[in-house]
XYZ file of C-alpha atoms in Angstrom:
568
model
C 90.424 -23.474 131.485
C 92.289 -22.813 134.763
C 91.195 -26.602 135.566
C 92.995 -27.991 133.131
C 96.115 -25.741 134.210
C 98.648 -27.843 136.740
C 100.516 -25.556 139.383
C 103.738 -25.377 138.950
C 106.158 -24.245 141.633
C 109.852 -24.872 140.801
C 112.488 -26.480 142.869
C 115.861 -25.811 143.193
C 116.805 -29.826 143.876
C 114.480 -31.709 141.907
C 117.007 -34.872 141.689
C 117.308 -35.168 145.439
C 121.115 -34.084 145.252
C 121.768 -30.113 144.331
C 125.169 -30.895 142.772
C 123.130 -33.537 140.271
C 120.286 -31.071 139.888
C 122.763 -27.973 139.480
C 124.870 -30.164 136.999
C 121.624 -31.215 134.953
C 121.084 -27.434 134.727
C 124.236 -26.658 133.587
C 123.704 -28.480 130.600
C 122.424 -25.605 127.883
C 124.717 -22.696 128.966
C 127.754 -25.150 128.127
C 126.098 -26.189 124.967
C 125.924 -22.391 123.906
C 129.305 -22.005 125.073
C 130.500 -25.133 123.311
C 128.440 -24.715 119.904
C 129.334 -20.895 119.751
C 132.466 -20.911 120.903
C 134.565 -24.160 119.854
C 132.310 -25.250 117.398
C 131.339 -21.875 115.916
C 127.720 -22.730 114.816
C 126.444 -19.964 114.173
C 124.357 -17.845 116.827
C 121.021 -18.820 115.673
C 121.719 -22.004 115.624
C 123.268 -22.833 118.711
C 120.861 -20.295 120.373
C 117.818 -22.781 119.229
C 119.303 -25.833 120.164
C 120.539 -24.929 123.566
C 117.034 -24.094 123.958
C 115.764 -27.077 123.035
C 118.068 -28.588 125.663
C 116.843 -26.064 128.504
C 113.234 -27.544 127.219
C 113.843 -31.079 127.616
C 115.638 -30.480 130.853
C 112.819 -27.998 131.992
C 110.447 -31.076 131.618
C 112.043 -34.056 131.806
C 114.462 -33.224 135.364
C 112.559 -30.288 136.854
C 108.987 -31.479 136.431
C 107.471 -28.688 134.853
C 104.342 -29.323 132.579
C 105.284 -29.195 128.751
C 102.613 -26.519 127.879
C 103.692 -24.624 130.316
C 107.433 -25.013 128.968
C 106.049 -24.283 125.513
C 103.602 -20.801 127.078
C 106.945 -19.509 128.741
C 109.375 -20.305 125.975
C 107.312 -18.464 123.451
C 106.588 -14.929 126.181
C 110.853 -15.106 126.445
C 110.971 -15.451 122.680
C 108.510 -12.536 122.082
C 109.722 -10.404 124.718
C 113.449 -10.915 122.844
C 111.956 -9.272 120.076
C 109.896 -6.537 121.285
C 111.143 -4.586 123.548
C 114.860 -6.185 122.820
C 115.082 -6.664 119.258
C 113.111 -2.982 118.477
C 115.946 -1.208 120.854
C 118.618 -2.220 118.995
C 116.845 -1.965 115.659
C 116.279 1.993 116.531
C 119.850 2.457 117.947
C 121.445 0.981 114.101
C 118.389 2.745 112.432
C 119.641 6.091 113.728
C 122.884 5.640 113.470
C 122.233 4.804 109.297
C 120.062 7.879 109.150
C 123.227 9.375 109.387
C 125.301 7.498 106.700
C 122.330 7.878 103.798
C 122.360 12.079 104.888
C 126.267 12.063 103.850
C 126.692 13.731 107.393
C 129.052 10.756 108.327
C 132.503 11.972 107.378
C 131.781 15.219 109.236
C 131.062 13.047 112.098
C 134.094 11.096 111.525
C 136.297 14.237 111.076
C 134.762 15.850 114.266
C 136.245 13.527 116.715
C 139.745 14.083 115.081
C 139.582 17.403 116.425
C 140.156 16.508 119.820
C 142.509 13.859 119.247
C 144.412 12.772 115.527
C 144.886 9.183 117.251
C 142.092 7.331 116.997
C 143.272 4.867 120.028
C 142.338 8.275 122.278
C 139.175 8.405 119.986
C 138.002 4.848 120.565
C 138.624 5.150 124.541
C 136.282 8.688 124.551
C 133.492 6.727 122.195
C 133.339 3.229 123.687
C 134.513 4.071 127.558
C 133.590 7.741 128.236
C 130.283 8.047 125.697
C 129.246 4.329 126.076
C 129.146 4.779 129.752
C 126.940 7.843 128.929
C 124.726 5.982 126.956
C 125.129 2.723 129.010
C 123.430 5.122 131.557
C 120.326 6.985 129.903
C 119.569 3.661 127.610
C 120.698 0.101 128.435
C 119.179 -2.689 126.464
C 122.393 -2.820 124.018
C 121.726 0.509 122.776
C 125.335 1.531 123.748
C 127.139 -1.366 122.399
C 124.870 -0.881 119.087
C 125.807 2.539 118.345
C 129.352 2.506 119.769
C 130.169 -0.086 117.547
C 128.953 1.875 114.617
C 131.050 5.136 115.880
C 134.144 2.738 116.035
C 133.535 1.717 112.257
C 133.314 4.970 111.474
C 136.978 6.316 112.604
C 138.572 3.414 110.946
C 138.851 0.393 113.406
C 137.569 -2.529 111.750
C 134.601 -4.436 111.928
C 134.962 -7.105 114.879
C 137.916 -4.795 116.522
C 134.930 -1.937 117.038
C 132.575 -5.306 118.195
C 135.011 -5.960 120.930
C 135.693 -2.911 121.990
C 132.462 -1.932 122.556
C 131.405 -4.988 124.316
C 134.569 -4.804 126.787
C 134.060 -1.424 127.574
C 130.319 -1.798 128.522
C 131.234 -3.664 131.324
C 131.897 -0.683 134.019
C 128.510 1.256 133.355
C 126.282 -1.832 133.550
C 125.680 -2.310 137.142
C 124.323 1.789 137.275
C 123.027 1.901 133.439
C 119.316 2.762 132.803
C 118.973 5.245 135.372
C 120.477 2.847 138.362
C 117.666 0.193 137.519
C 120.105 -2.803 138.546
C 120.706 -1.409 141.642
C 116.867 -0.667 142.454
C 115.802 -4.091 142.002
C 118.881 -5.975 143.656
C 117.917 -3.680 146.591
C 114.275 -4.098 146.455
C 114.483 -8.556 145.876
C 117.682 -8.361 148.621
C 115.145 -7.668 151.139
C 116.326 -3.793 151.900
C 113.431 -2.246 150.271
C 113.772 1.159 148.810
C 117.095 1.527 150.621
C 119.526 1.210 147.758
C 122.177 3.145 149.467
C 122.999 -0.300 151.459
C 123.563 -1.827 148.056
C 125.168 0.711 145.752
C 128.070 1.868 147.357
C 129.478 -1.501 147.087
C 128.588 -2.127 143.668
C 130.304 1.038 142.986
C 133.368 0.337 144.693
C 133.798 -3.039 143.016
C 132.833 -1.867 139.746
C 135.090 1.206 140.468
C 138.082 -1.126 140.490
C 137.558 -2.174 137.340
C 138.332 0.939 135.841
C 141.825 0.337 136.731
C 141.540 -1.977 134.501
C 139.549 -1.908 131.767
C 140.886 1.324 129.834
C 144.336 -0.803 129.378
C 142.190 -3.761 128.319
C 140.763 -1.906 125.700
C 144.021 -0.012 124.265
C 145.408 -3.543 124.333
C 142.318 -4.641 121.942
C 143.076 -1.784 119.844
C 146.731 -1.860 119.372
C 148.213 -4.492 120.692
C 151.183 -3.343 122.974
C 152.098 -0.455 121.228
C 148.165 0.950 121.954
C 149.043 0.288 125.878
C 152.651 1.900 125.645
C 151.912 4.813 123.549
C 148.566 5.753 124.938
C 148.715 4.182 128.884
C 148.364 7.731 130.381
C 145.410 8.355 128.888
C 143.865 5.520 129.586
C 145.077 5.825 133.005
C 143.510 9.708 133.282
C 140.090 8.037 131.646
C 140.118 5.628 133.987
C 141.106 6.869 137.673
C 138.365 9.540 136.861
C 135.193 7.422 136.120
C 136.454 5.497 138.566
C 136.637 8.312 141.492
C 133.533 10.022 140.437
C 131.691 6.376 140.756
C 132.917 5.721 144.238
C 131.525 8.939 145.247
C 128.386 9.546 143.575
C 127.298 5.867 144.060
C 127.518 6.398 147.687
C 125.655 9.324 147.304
C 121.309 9.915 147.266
C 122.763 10.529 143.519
C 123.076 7.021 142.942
C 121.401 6.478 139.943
C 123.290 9.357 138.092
C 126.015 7.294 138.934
C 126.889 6.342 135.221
C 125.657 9.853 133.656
C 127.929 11.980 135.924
C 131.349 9.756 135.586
C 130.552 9.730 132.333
C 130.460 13.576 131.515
C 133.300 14.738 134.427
C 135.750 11.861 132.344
C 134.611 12.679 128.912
C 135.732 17.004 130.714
C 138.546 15.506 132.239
C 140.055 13.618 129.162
C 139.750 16.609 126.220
C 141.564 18.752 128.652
C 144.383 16.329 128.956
C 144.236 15.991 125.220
C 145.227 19.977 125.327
C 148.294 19.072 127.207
C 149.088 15.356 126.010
C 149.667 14.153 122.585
C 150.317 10.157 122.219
C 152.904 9.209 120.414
C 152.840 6.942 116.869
C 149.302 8.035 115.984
C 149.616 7.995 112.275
C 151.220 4.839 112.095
C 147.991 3.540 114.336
C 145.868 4.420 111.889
C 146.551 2.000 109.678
C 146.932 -0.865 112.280
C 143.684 -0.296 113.910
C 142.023 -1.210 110.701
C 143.437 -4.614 110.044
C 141.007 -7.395 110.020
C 140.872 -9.516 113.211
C 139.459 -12.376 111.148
C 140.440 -12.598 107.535
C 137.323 -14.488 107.073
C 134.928 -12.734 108.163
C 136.443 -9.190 107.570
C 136.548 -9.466 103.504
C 135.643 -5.773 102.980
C 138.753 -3.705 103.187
C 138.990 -1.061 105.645
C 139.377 2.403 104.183
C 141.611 4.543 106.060
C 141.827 7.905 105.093
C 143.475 10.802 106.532
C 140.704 12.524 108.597
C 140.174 16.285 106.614
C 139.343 18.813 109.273
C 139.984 22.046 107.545
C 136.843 22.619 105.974
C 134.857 21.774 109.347
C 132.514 24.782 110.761
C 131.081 25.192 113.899
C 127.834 24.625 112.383
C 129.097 21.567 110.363
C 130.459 20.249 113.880
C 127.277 20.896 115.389
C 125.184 19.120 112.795
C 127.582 16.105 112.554
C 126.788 15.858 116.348
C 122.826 16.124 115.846
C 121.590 12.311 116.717
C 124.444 12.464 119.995
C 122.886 15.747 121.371
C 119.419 14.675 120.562
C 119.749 11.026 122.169
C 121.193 13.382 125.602
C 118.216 15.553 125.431
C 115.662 12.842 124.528
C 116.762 10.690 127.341
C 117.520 13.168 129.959
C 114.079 14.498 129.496
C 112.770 10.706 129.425
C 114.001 9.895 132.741
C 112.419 12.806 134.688
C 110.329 11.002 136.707
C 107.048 12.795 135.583
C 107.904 12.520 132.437
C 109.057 8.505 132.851
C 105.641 7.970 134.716
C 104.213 9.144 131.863
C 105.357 6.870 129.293
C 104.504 4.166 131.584
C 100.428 4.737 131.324
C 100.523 3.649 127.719
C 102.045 0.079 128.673
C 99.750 -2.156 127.639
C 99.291 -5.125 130.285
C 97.617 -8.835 129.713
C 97.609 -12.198 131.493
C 99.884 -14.410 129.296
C 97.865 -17.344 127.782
C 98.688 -20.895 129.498
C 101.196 -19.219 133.016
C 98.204 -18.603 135.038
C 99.260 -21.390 137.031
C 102.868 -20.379 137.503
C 104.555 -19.895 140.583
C 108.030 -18.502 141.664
C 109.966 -20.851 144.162
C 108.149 -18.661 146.935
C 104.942 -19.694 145.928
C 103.808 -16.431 144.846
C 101.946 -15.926 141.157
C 104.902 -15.344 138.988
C 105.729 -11.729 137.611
C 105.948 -14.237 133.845
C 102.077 -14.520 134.359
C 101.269 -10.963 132.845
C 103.182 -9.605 129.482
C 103.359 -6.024 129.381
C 103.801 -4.399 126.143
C 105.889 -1.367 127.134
C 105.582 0.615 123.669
C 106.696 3.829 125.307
C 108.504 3.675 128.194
C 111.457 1.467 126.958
C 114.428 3.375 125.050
C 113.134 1.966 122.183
C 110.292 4.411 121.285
C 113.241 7.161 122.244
C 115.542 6.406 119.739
C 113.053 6.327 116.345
C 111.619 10.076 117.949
C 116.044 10.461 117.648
C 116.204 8.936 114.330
C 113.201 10.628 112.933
C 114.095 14.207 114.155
C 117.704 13.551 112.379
C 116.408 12.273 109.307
C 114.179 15.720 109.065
C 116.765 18.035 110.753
C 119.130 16.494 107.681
C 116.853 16.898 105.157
C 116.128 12.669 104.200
C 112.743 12.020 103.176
C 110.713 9.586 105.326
C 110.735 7.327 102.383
C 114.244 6.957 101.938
C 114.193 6.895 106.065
C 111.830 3.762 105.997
C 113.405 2.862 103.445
C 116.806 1.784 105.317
C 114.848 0.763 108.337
C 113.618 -2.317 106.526
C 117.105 -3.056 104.850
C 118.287 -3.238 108.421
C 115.217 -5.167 109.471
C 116.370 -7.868 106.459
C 120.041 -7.520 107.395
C 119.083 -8.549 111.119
C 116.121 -11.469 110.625
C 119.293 -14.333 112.081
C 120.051 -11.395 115.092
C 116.307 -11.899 115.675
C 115.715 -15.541 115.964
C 118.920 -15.302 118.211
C 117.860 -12.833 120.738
C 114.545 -14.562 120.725
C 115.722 -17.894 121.394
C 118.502 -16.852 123.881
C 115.354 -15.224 125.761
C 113.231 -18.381 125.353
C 116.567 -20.100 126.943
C 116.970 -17.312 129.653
C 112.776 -17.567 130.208
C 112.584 -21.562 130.775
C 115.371 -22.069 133.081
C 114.329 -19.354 134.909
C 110.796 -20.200 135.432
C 111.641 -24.042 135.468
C 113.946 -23.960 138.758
C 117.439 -24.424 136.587
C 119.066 -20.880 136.896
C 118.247 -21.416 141.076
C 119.593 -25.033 140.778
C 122.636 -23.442 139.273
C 122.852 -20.738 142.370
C 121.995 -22.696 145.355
C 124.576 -25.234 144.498
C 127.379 -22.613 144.270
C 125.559 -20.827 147.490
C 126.711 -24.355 149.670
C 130.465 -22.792 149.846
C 130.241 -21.641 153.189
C 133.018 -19.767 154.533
C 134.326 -19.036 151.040
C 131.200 -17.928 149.942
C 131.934 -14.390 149.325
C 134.789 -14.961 146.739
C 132.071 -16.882 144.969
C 129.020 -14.492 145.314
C 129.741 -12.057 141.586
C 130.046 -15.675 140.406
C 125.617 -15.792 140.531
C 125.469 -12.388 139.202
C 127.861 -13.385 136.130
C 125.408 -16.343 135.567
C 122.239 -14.382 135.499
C 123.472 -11.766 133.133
C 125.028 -14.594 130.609
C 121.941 -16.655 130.767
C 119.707 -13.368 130.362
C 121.614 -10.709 129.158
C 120.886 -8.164 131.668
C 122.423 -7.330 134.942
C 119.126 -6.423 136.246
C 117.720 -9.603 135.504
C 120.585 -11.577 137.067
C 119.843 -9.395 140.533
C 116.493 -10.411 140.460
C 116.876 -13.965 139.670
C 119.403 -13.811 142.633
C 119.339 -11.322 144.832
C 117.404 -12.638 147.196
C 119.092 -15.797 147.052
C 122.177 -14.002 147.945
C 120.430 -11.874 150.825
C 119.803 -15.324 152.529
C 123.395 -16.908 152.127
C 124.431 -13.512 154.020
C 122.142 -14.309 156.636
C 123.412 -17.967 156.621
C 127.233 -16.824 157.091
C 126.797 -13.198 158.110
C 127.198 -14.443 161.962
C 130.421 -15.850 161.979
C 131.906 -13.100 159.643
C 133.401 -9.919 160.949
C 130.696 -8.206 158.796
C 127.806 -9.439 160.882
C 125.011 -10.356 159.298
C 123.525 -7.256 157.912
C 127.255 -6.740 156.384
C 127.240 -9.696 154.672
C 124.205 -9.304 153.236
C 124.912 -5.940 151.499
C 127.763 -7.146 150.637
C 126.329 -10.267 148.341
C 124.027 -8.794 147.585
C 126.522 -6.029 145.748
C 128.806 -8.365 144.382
C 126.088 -9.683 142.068
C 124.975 -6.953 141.061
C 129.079 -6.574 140.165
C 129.357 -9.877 138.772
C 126.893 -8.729 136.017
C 128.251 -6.822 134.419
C 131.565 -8.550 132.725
C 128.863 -11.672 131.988
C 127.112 -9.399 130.173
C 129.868 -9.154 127.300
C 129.414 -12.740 126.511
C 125.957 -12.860 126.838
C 124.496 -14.115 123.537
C 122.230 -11.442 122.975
C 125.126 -8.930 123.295
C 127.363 -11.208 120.819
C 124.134 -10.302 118.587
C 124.089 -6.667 119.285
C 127.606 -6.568 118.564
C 127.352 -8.915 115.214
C 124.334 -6.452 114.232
C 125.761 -3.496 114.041
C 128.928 -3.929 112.521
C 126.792 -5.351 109.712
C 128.650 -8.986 110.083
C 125.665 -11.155 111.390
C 126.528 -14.259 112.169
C 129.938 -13.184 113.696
C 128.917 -13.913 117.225
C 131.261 -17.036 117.648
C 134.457 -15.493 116.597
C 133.303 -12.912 118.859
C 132.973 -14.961 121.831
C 136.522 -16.965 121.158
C 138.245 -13.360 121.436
C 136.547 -12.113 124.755
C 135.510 -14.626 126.972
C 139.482 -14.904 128.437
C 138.240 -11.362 129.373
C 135.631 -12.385 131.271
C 136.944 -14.906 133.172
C 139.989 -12.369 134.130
C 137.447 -9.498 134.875
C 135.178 -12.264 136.994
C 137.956 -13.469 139.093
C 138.998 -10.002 139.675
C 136.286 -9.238 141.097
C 135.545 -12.592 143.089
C 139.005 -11.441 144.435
C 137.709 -7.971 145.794
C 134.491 -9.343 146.727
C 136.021 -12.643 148.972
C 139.135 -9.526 150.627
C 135.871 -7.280 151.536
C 134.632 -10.261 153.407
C 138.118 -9.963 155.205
C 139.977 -7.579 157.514
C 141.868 -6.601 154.361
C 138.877 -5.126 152.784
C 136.185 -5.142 154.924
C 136.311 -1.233 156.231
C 135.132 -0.488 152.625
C 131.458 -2.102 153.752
C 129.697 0.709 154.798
C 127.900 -1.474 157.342
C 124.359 0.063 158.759
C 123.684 -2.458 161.978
């Protein structure tokens, strides 16, 4: 068979010219922009026929061998669904365990006791405990069940969608137990020293903290959110963002996420004790006004949350799943107990790739498919939703039960996360996503204000910030090297310092990412939302990118270049 098998070894200039071969490449990531987002096909859709276009373009411009297109296409596609798909199926799974026990308005009525404005609320869910979960999870778990908690307080459906997808921009770069920052360390050529990559990602990520609180009380409530509740945000804020400088400097790096996450969520109920925002009531009723009319037919109920008959046992059990995803986790990522999970992955050589090579020549890592039933969060959340269904008393029928109506509910969510994987899979393995990066890598001088640019790219195209640092990290290791000389950085200064921006960049692509839109569009229950969506937060994006291309380009500078802590 392996006769028959052509070796393929992409190239990032196949046309002869990189701007030609980087604009060829270009081609499906503004069709899914233009089909989602100005032409608001629906996700599925415009997910399948951008892929098509990455197909033709994988075969027709970049020479690789149309079974070979097909073999990769399909191991993206089925890797969308498991582990991808069966993450967030487990996070909304869990989360419904909860509605059917009747445990929800205690839930809902337990956050009103540290705050009776749900624009405080919405910061500690989507900011403080996102972060938290952003950090122990990953794989859209966070923007899943945040979402759902948003619905539940009273913001309406595609408000809660954006405001969980903005705010899981700051925990991304550190999320899943620092695994972003591992592997751009580890593909940047510095090995298992990811203290020469993670203070930098922390620093630039810490500046968006600044930020990003007052983004998402504008999303809330307008200007009124940002008047009435900016020292809040600003107290949220300035404290994840402190307690990530440090600790991501720190041999604590990869608690980065977990520890911001639990000094802010400290931090903020003790301000609530001395703090009380002002028009609260009246937000209620704002918050829950449809962003899009057409979309958003159900009306939002707001009710007056009813704390009086709340317990401490009640509280306790409303909090159940949240405790038990803490515990679940936190035991998960011991490292015993995470090597242990990993013996049941389930390894094989994936049918027509054996003949697939990186753009190093080396066998690439697409050849094998590795069934990780265990050691991905999925696994982790239906012990969570299982334990909550029996510690609340719902049979496993009636359990199963709603797992299938959310299986139904999501089969459009599915074919979208597969085929944005499929997309993500072929350009990758085709030499298009490198075309892309060693075209913008030919800025010279000015490379640095470019360099999050790659990372924002990666995680668009694939969804994850840790894919986008391995797709580029090394890439971005050997522009350093190219420019590092002439820099005040030096070379090994430059190289951290690329290296850390795309790892930065990452994480605002990741809002707009596709399979996030269907994460999102999933679990408010609005599936095939993803397009009016993406209209209302790529201008985020774009603000959030060039904020950090900003930072990033000054640290290349005398103006900002002390913060590099450079190792010669």
């Amino acid at each position: 068979m392996s006769s028959l098998l052509e070796v393929f070894q992409p190239s990032a200039d196949p046309l002869g010219a990189q701007w030609l071969s980087a604009l060829v490449a270009v081609i499906p990531i503004v069709c899914m922009l233009v089909t989602l987002g100005a032409l608001r096909w629906k996700a599925h859709i415009a997910g399948a026929v951008s892929w098509a276009l990455a197909f033709l373009v994988a075969i027709l411009a970049f020479k690789m061998p149309a079974l070979m297109a097909i073999s990769t296409s399909i191991h993206g596609f089925v890797y969308g669904l498991f582990p991808i798909v069966w993450i967030l199926l487990m996070a909304i799974w869990m989360y419904q365990v909860t509605v059917i026990s009747g445990r929800f308005e205690d839930l809902r009525n337990t956050f009103f006791l540290i705050s009776d404005d749900p624009r405080v609320l919405g910061l500690l869910i989507a900011f403080c405990f996102g972060g938290l979960l952003e950090a122990l999870a990953g794989f859209g778990a966070p923007v899943a069940i945040a979402a759902a908690m948003l619905v539940a307080i009273g913001f309406s459906p595609i408000r809660s969608a954006l405001i969980a997808l903005l705010a899981n921009t700051v925990p991304v770069a550190f999320g899943a137990v620092g695994l972003p920052v591992i592997q751009a360390a580890k593909v940047g050529g510095f090995g298992d020293d990811v203290l020469k990559i993670s203070p930098i990602t922390g620093q630039l990520t810490s500046m968006l903290c600044l930020v990003v609180p007052f983004l998402l009380l504008a999303v809330m409530d307008g200007k009124k959110g940002v008047k009435e509740c900016w020292p809040f945000g600003l107290v949220v804020g300035v404290t994840f963002g402190i307690v990530k400088w440090i600790v991501s400097a720190s041999p604590l790096y990869n608690l980065t996420e977990l520890i911001a996450a639990v000094v802010s969520v400290g931090v903020a109920i003790v301000f609530t004790r001395i703090w009380r925002p002002q028009g609260a009531a009246e937000a209620v009723g704002r918050i829950g006004q449809p962003v899009d009319r057409e979309l958003e037919t159900a009306e939002v109920k707001v009710e007056a949350a009813d704390t009086s008959g709340l317990t401490g046992g009640r509280i306790f059990m409303a909090l159940v799943p949240y405790l038990l995803v803490i515990v679940v986790f936190g035991i998960a990522a011991i490292p015993a107990v995470k090597d242990f999970l990993k013996v049941g992955d389930v390894s094989f050589a994936w049918p027509g790739l054996s003949e697939l090579m990186d753009t190093a020549g080396k066998a690439s890592a697409h050849q094998k498919f590795t069934f990780q039933w265990a050691s991905t969060p999925g696994i982790l959340l239906a012990v969570v939703a299982l334990l909550t269904a029996a510690i609340y008393r719902v049979s496993l029928k009636d359990a199963l039960k709603e797992l299938w109506v959310n299986v139904v509910k999501m089969k459009f969510a599915m074919l979208t996360i597969g085929s944005v994987v499929a997309l993500a899979y072929v350009m990758g393995d085709s030499g298009q996503t490198l075309a892309l990066g060693m075209f913008i890598a030919g800025a010279g001088a000015i490379y640095p204000f470019l360099a999050p640019v790659l990372g924002w790219i990666g995680t668009y195209v694939t969804g994850s910030d840790t894919s986008a640092n391995i797709l580029f990290s090394g890439l971005q290791s050997s522009v350093g090297e190219q420019i590092g000389n002439g820099s005040m950085l030096g070379v090994e200064g430059m190289r951290q310092l690329l290296v850390g921006a795309n790892a930065s960049g990452g994480v605002v692509g990741k809002m707009i990412s596709p399979q996030s839109l269907a994460i999102a569009a999933s679990a408010i229950g609005l599936a095939g939302s993803e397009s009016a969506i993406l209209r209302r937060t790529i201008a985020w994006s774009f603000i959030l990118l060039f904020l950090l291309c900003l930072l990033a380009g000054l640290m290349s500078t005398p103006v900002l270049g002390w913060m590099v802590p450079v190792s010669q």
